[in-house]
Each structure stands twice: as structure tokens, then as C-alpha cells.
Amino acid sequence: MNHTPRIRRALAVTAGLGLTLSLAACAEERAEDGGVLVGLITKTETNPFFVKMREGAQAAAEEHGVTLQTYAGDYDGDNEGQVQAVENLMAAGAAGILITPNDSAAIVPVLEQARASGIMVIALDTPVDPADAVDATFATDNFLAGELIGRWAAAHFEELDEEPRVAMLDLNPNQIAVDVARDQGFLQGLGVDIADPGVIGDEDDPRVVGHEVTEGAEEGGRTAMENLLQRDPDLNLVYTINEPAAAGAYEALKAAGVEEDVVIVSVDGGCPGVRNVGDGVIGATSMQFPLDMAALGVSAVAAHAADGTVPEASEGLDFIDTGVELITDLPKDGLESRDGAWGLDHCWG
């Protein structure tokens, strides 16, 4: 799978089962005067990634004169809560639903019901399975995001004239598509042969120390790093699924007194993570743009409500690519990147 770095494109364009409902535009269940109602369903309420999504969706809703209702579960993995949210939006007469699915396959039946009732359904960030169970997907090219930090790490260790020994800090045992794509992209960028491109953790390569799951959280990253350090105290490279996990990994490395000897690479591009690039905690990260994902999703629903338009996937992909940028203060020859100062000006869109 060959990718080339691409510049982020400027695309113009409740309650129930532990759910928290926040009304971003008004307190009514239906849009005022029969207007267009758009629902945004994220995995959690407080994760900064999804906070940024809500910001993008709200700005686009105001721009297009539509009503936005946002829902979020209490924890990552709350499929039942997302099902309830979809049903609530169907009952409210929504014109479109934007969702970051907690379970890419289990959410599909209720999304199919929504589409059958005439609602446009768009996945954000995380694809559904099968991908064509929604009208469109706006997402990061997660394979490319992983590949960029893998290529950066390969070049960095070539400069050091050292063989990387990498600890892999993944998301969770479910191995969702995002987790697999980032993991496999990183390994390919690093130059590790992948025995099964659809599975995490089956590499037969001495450079891979092992895999641990983090749930994408700082505490999980700390515990996973502690476990992998026990397995191989001489590891020198850490891949993390996201920047909160990277922050936890760094704390474990610091507690062990080896933080200066280990390089961390990650994916996200949030402002705290970019600051960690500037502080030398993270060597390189791949920035994604959740604000754009949600804004483009709302714009797509507004266009569909007006004239039936459905956005087309990016060339060679089964989703609309919202862009990725490599952020590092240690650039490598032949690998396009942005520095931390640029990253702070653009973090998450």
C-alpha cells in the first residue's frame, strides 16, 4: 500500500443508557419551523478530540442555518447508548446523523433503519463495518498517519546508527479499524514485515518487543509501558495509538529513569500533544483534523437536505480524507513535516 504525504486539504463545503444529551442549538426535540435537524453522536463527552468535533459541528450548523443536537456516551465502547441516541434522533425527525461509532459492526442495524427512514448517515473518524452502511465517511487516513511516524522513526534511528526496539501501545482488544490501520501503517513505515495486514500483534520481527492495550488513556499508557519495560528494559522506541497514551508512557519511562533513552511517536495532533513535541516528550506525531470532520459532515447534511447531494469518497479510498500532517521539531530529509509552532497554530483544525 503506497501512500505519499498529502497536505491537509481545505474542503469548503436523551437521555437513556448513560447518555448525556447537550443541545448545541436549542432545547427543542425538533428543529424550529420544520428546519433541518442534525445530530452529532460522539464516543464520549469530555475527550478533547470530540470537544473539537462539537466546535466544528456547531460552527457549521450556524453557518448553514441548521439545528444541532449532540449526544455522547459515558465511556468509550457504549454501543447501546449510541443506538438509543440514533433512535432519539429518528423520533425527532433529524435530517442527518453524524456518528463516531463505538462498535463499527454492532451499530450498523440501527443506522440502516435510520437510512431507510430517509435520514442521511455519516461516520466521522471511525468507519462502520461494512463501510457502505453509511452514506459517507469523513476521516483521517489512519494508515498514512501511522506510516508517517514510522518513516520518521526509521530515519531517526538510521541517524543514530541504532536498531529500533519498539514497544507498541495499542487501543483495546477489539482491534477496531483505526487501531489496526495506525499500527500496521507505523510498522510498514518502520520497515517491519507484516504477517497479516488485518491483525495487530502477529509480527515475527525481533524489533517488535510486544503489544499492550491502553484504552487510549494516560493511565492505560502508563501501565502498558510498565509492562513492556519489564519485558525488555532495553527498548528504545515507543509507538502509541494516541497522545494521552503517549503522556502515560512518558511518565512510566521517567519513573524508570530511561526517558532520555527512549523515543516516543504517536498520532493525534491535539494541542497538549503538540506541546509535548516541543518539550521533547514526543519525537513526532501525526496530526488529524476532527474539527474539519464534523464541520464537513454538517455541511454535507445541509447540502443533502437542499438538493440530495451525497459527497464522493477520495480517490483510491472508501472515505473522504480530511488530511494528516507530520508534526516534529526534528525534520528528516525526504519526509515532509511541520514544526511544533505550526502545530500549535493548527492543532485539531
XYZ file of C-alpha atoms in Angstrom:
349
model
C 0.000 0.000 0.000
C 1.759 3.091 -1.236
C 0.951 6.490 0.221
C 2.582 9.875 -0.188
C 2.287 12.651 2.395
C -0.559 14.966 1.490
C -1.153 18.472 2.745
C -4.334 18.899 4.722
C -6.961 19.920 2.239
C -9.214 22.884 2.821
C -12.588 21.403 1.870
C -15.264 24.010 1.503
C -18.110 22.905 1.550
C -31.566 11.648 25.943
C -31.273 10.586 27.711
C -31.053 6.840 28.171
C -28.469 4.146 28.926
C -25.959 6.512 30.430
C -26.100 9.046 27.611
C -25.622 12.729 28.277
C -27.553 14.981 25.903
C -26.374 18.505 25.247
C -28.372 20.735 22.953
C -25.945 22.798 20.960
C -28.517 24.980 19.246
C -31.822 24.874 21.114
C -33.715 22.859 23.704
C -36.375 21.580 21.344
C -36.513 17.999 20.086
C -37.258 19.151 16.568
C -35.751 21.935 14.546
C -37.725 25.139 14.718
C -40.333 25.744 11.983
C -39.588 22.414 10.309
C -35.957 23.312 9.675
C -33.065 20.903 9.251
C -32.035 18.981 12.385
C -28.580 17.373 12.502
C -27.445 15.007 15.260
C -23.821 14.503 16.316
C -23.115 11.363 18.350
C -19.585 11.056 19.733
C -17.990 8.292 21.773
C -17.557 10.372 24.946
C -18.381 13.853 26.220
C -15.079 15.114 27.619
C -12.381 13.715 25.313
C -10.776 16.833 23.751
C -10.933 15.217 20.306
C -14.726 15.082 20.495
C -14.951 18.508 22.108
C -13.228 19.833 18.996
C -15.698 17.923 16.825
C -18.590 19.618 18.589
C -16.972 23.005 18.000
C -16.668 22.297 14.284
C -20.202 20.968 14.023
C -21.675 23.947 15.877
C -19.841 26.473 13.716
C -21.021 24.732 10.543
C -24.588 24.482 11.874
C -24.652 28.230 12.471
C -23.175 28.856 9.024
C -25.814 26.743 7.267
C -28.746 27.725 9.471
C -29.462 24.219 10.765
C -30.171 22.966 14.288
C -27.590 20.764 16.007
C -28.164 18.274 18.815
C -25.151 16.499 20.294
C -25.046 13.256 22.243
C -22.194 11.431 23.955
C -21.799 8.258 25.984
C -20.271 7.987 29.418
C -17.478 5.697 28.222
C -15.672 4.553 25.100
C -17.482 1.447 23.871
C -21.063 2.393 24.767
C -22.821 0.929 21.716
C -26.210 0.623 23.412
C -26.113 4.291 24.256
C -25.343 5.192 20.658
C -28.224 3.027 19.459
C -30.546 4.946 21.808
C -29.198 8.245 20.501
C -29.895 7.237 16.889
C -33.437 6.199 17.848
C -33.980 9.525 19.628
C -32.852 11.419 16.543
C -35.090 9.335 14.297
C -38.048 10.177 16.524
C -37.069 13.865 16.482
C -37.177 13.979 12.676
C -33.461 14.512 12.067
C -32.337 15.104 8.502
C -28.867 13.736 9.197
C -26.850 11.874 11.809
C -23.096 12.159 12.286
C -21.557 9.402 14.412
C -18.184 8.223 15.673
C -19.166 4.575 16.221
C -18.117 2.781 19.388
C -18.698 -0.579 17.698
C -18.309 -0.409 13.928
C -20.397 -3.518 13.252
C -22.944 -3.561 16.082
C -24.171 -0.031 15.305
C -24.991 -0.895 11.678
C -28.568 -2.259 12.093
C -29.916 0.925 13.679
C -28.035 3.075 11.140
C -29.681 1.088 8.367
C -33.060 1.798 9.963
C -32.238 5.500 10.011
C -31.228 5.497 6.351
C -34.363 3.542 5.406
C -36.411 6.308 7.018
C -34.722 8.902 4.802
C -32.039 10.164 7.203
C -28.548 10.803 5.847
C -25.962 8.984 7.998
C -22.289 9.961 8.062
C -19.491 8.280 10.015
C -16.772 10.522 11.449
C -13.234 9.381 12.283
C -14.092 5.692 12.736
C -15.603 3.770 9.791
C -18.512 1.393 10.156
C -18.327 -2.237 9.057
C -19.256 -2.573 6.254
C -18.188 0.877 5.105
C -21.156 1.266 2.758
C -23.623 1.027 5.653
C -23.434 4.854 5.798
C -23.831 7.475 3.105
C -20.308 8.831 3.612
C -17.344 8.775 5.984
C -15.136 11.753 6.844
C -11.923 10.539 8.435
C -8.167 10.627 8.730
C -6.173 8.280 6.531
C -5.066 6.345 9.605
C -2.732 4.046 7.698
C -0.907 7.097 6.373
C -0.863 8.682 9.853
C 0.884 5.596 11.190
C 3.164 5.296 8.178
C 4.430 8.875 8.559
C 5.581 8.390 12.154
C 7.038 5.011 11.189
C 9.080 6.568 8.398
C 10.195 9.339 10.753
C 11.297 6.775 13.360
C 13.175 4.728 10.749
C 15.070 7.827 9.602
C 15.762 8.908 13.187
C 17.287 5.592 14.212
C 19.283 5.464 10.981
C 20.804 8.809 12.007
C 21.578 7.379 15.443
C 23.018 4.236 13.833
C 20.887 2.152 16.204
C 18.469 -0.710 15.674
C 14.998 0.229 16.965
C 13.395 -1.997 19.597
C 9.784 -0.909 19.589
C 7.025 -1.221 22.170
C 3.524 -0.984 20.678
C 0.845 0.700 22.800
C -2.454 -0.022 21.069
C -6.075 0.855 21.866
C -8.049 -2.144 23.129
C -8.522 -5.862 22.496
C -11.327 -5.246 19.972
C -8.787 -4.118 17.354
C -11.072 -1.615 15.633
C -10.199 -0.421 12.145
C -8.497 2.783 13.322
C -6.234 0.859 15.714
C -5.253 -1.706 13.095
C -4.621 0.887 10.373
C -2.374 3.089 12.522
C -0.489 0.097 13.895
C 0.101 -1.500 10.513
C 0.949 1.803 8.845
C 3.554 2.504 11.508
C 5.129 -0.930 11.109
C 5.280 -0.591 7.337
C 6.847 2.871 7.660
C 9.406 1.460 10.085
C 10.233 -1.336 7.634
C 8.766 -4.256 9.575
C 7.194 -7.073 7.550
C 3.552 -7.585 8.480
C 2.424 -11.210 8.505
C -1.300 -10.382 8.486
C -2.278 -6.843 7.453
C -5.651 -7.155 9.198
C -4.420 -8.148 12.653
C -2.456 -6.435 15.412
C 0.313 -8.250 17.236
C 1.333 -11.106 14.952
C 4.643 -9.695 13.741
C 7.546 -12.108 13.855
C 10.261 -9.477 13.979
C 12.923 -9.027 16.675
C 12.471 -5.259 16.545
C 8.943 -5.560 17.998
C 9.173 -6.038 21.765
C 5.442 -6.562 22.165
C 1.956 -5.056 22.266
C -0.139 -3.805 25.183
C -3.525 -2.067 25.187
C -4.124 1.369 26.717
C -7.817 2.236 26.068
C -6.332 5.419 24.632
C -5.919 6.841 28.136
C -2.972 8.230 30.098
C -3.370 5.690 32.900
C -3.540 2.863 30.381
C -0.428 4.147 28.641
C 1.470 4.210 31.919
C 0.503 0.637 32.825
C 1.192 -0.686 29.324
C 4.616 0.960 29.311
C 5.485 -0.502 32.706
C 4.586 -3.980 31.442
C 6.657 -3.663 28.282
C 9.645 -2.261 30.168
C 9.589 -5.366 32.337
C 9.565 -7.461 29.176
C 12.514 -5.592 27.631
C 14.319 -2.896 29.666
C 16.451 -2.060 26.609
C 13.594 -0.954 24.328
C 14.276 2.413 22.715
C 11.189 3.270 20.644
C 7.546 3.532 21.696
C 4.559 3.752 19.341
C 1.291 4.893 20.920
C -2.216 4.867 19.472
C -2.766 8.444 20.657
C -1.178 11.254 22.650
C -2.855 10.615 26.025
C -1.345 7.113 25.928
C 1.980 8.718 24.981
C 1.805 11.003 28.028
C 1.268 7.991 30.282
C 4.081 6.084 28.623
C 6.440 9.001 29.214
C 5.580 9.063 32.933
C 6.446 5.352 33.192
C 9.712 5.886 31.327
C 10.551 8.842 33.560
C 9.809 6.828 36.697
C 12.194 4.153 35.421
C 14.876 6.785 34.704
C 15.087 5.971 30.973
C 13.077 8.792 29.411
C 16.195 10.229 27.743
C 16.970 6.873 26.115
C 13.577 6.185 24.529
C 11.840 7.927 21.602
C 8.036 8.187 21.530
C 5.951 8.602 18.378
C 2.195 8.994 18.304
C -0.951 10.044 16.412
C -3.477 12.792 17.213
C -2.191 16.342 16.856
C -4.045 17.751 19.838
C -2.641 20.903 21.445
C -1.282 19.084 24.558
C 0.415 16.511 22.327
C 1.926 19.185 20.103
C 3.262 20.938 23.192
C 4.840 17.609 24.172
C 6.568 17.581 20.791
C 8.045 20.990 21.614
C 9.084 19.776 25.070
C 10.819 16.694 23.668
C 8.374 14.222 25.240
C 7.152 13.093 21.804
C 9.561 12.904 18.887
C 6.919 13.094 16.170
C 3.147 12.895 15.912
C 0.669 12.746 13.039
C -1.950 15.488 13.268
C -5.546 14.849 12.295
C -8.390 17.366 11.995
C -11.585 16.463 13.898
C -12.982 19.997 13.658
C -12.978 19.658 9.876
C -14.517 16.176 10.013
C -17.568 17.410 11.882
C -17.880 20.703 10.003
C -17.770 18.906 6.664
C -20.311 16.381 7.933
C -22.803 19.099 8.873
C -22.211 20.817 5.518
C -22.888 17.526 3.731
C -26.197 17.044 5.559
C -27.259 20.613 4.753
C -26.439 20.073 1.069
C -28.266 16.747 1.019
C -31.343 18.304 2.609
C -31.302 21.034 -0.030
C -30.751 19.020 -3.212
C -29.961 15.370 -2.433
C -26.198 15.756 -2.913
C -24.035 12.942 -1.499
C -20.261 13.524 -1.191
C -17.913 11.182 -3.027
C -15.001 9.319 -1.416
C -11.447 10.496 -2.046
C -9.671 8.832 -4.949
C -8.480 5.330 -4.088
C -10.194 5.340 -0.678
C -13.606 4.398 0.684
C -13.901 7.601 2.725
C -13.402 11.358 2.376
C -9.858 12.085 3.558
C -9.741 15.077 5.930
C -5.941 15.266 5.911
C -2.926 14.433 8.064
C 0.282 16.315 8.855
C 3.526 15.055 10.397
C 4.495 17.314 13.323
C 8.089 17.259 14.601
C 10.874 19.610 15.598
C 13.397 17.076 14.248
C 12.695 17.031 10.488
C 14.090 14.279 8.281
C 15.355 14.585 4.715
C 12.800 13.478 2.158
C 9.917 13.456 4.632
C 7.565 16.422 4.588
C 6.702 17.746 8.058
C 5.569 20.787 10.020
C 7.217 22.088 13.165
C 5.678 22.389 16.596
C 4.965 26.111 16.209
C 2.834 25.409 13.139
C 1.219 22.563 15.011
C 0.139 24.807 17.893
C -1.469 27.198 15.417
C -3.431 24.398 13.734
C -3.922 21.688 16.375
C -7.018 19.642 15.559
C -8.257 22.071 12.938
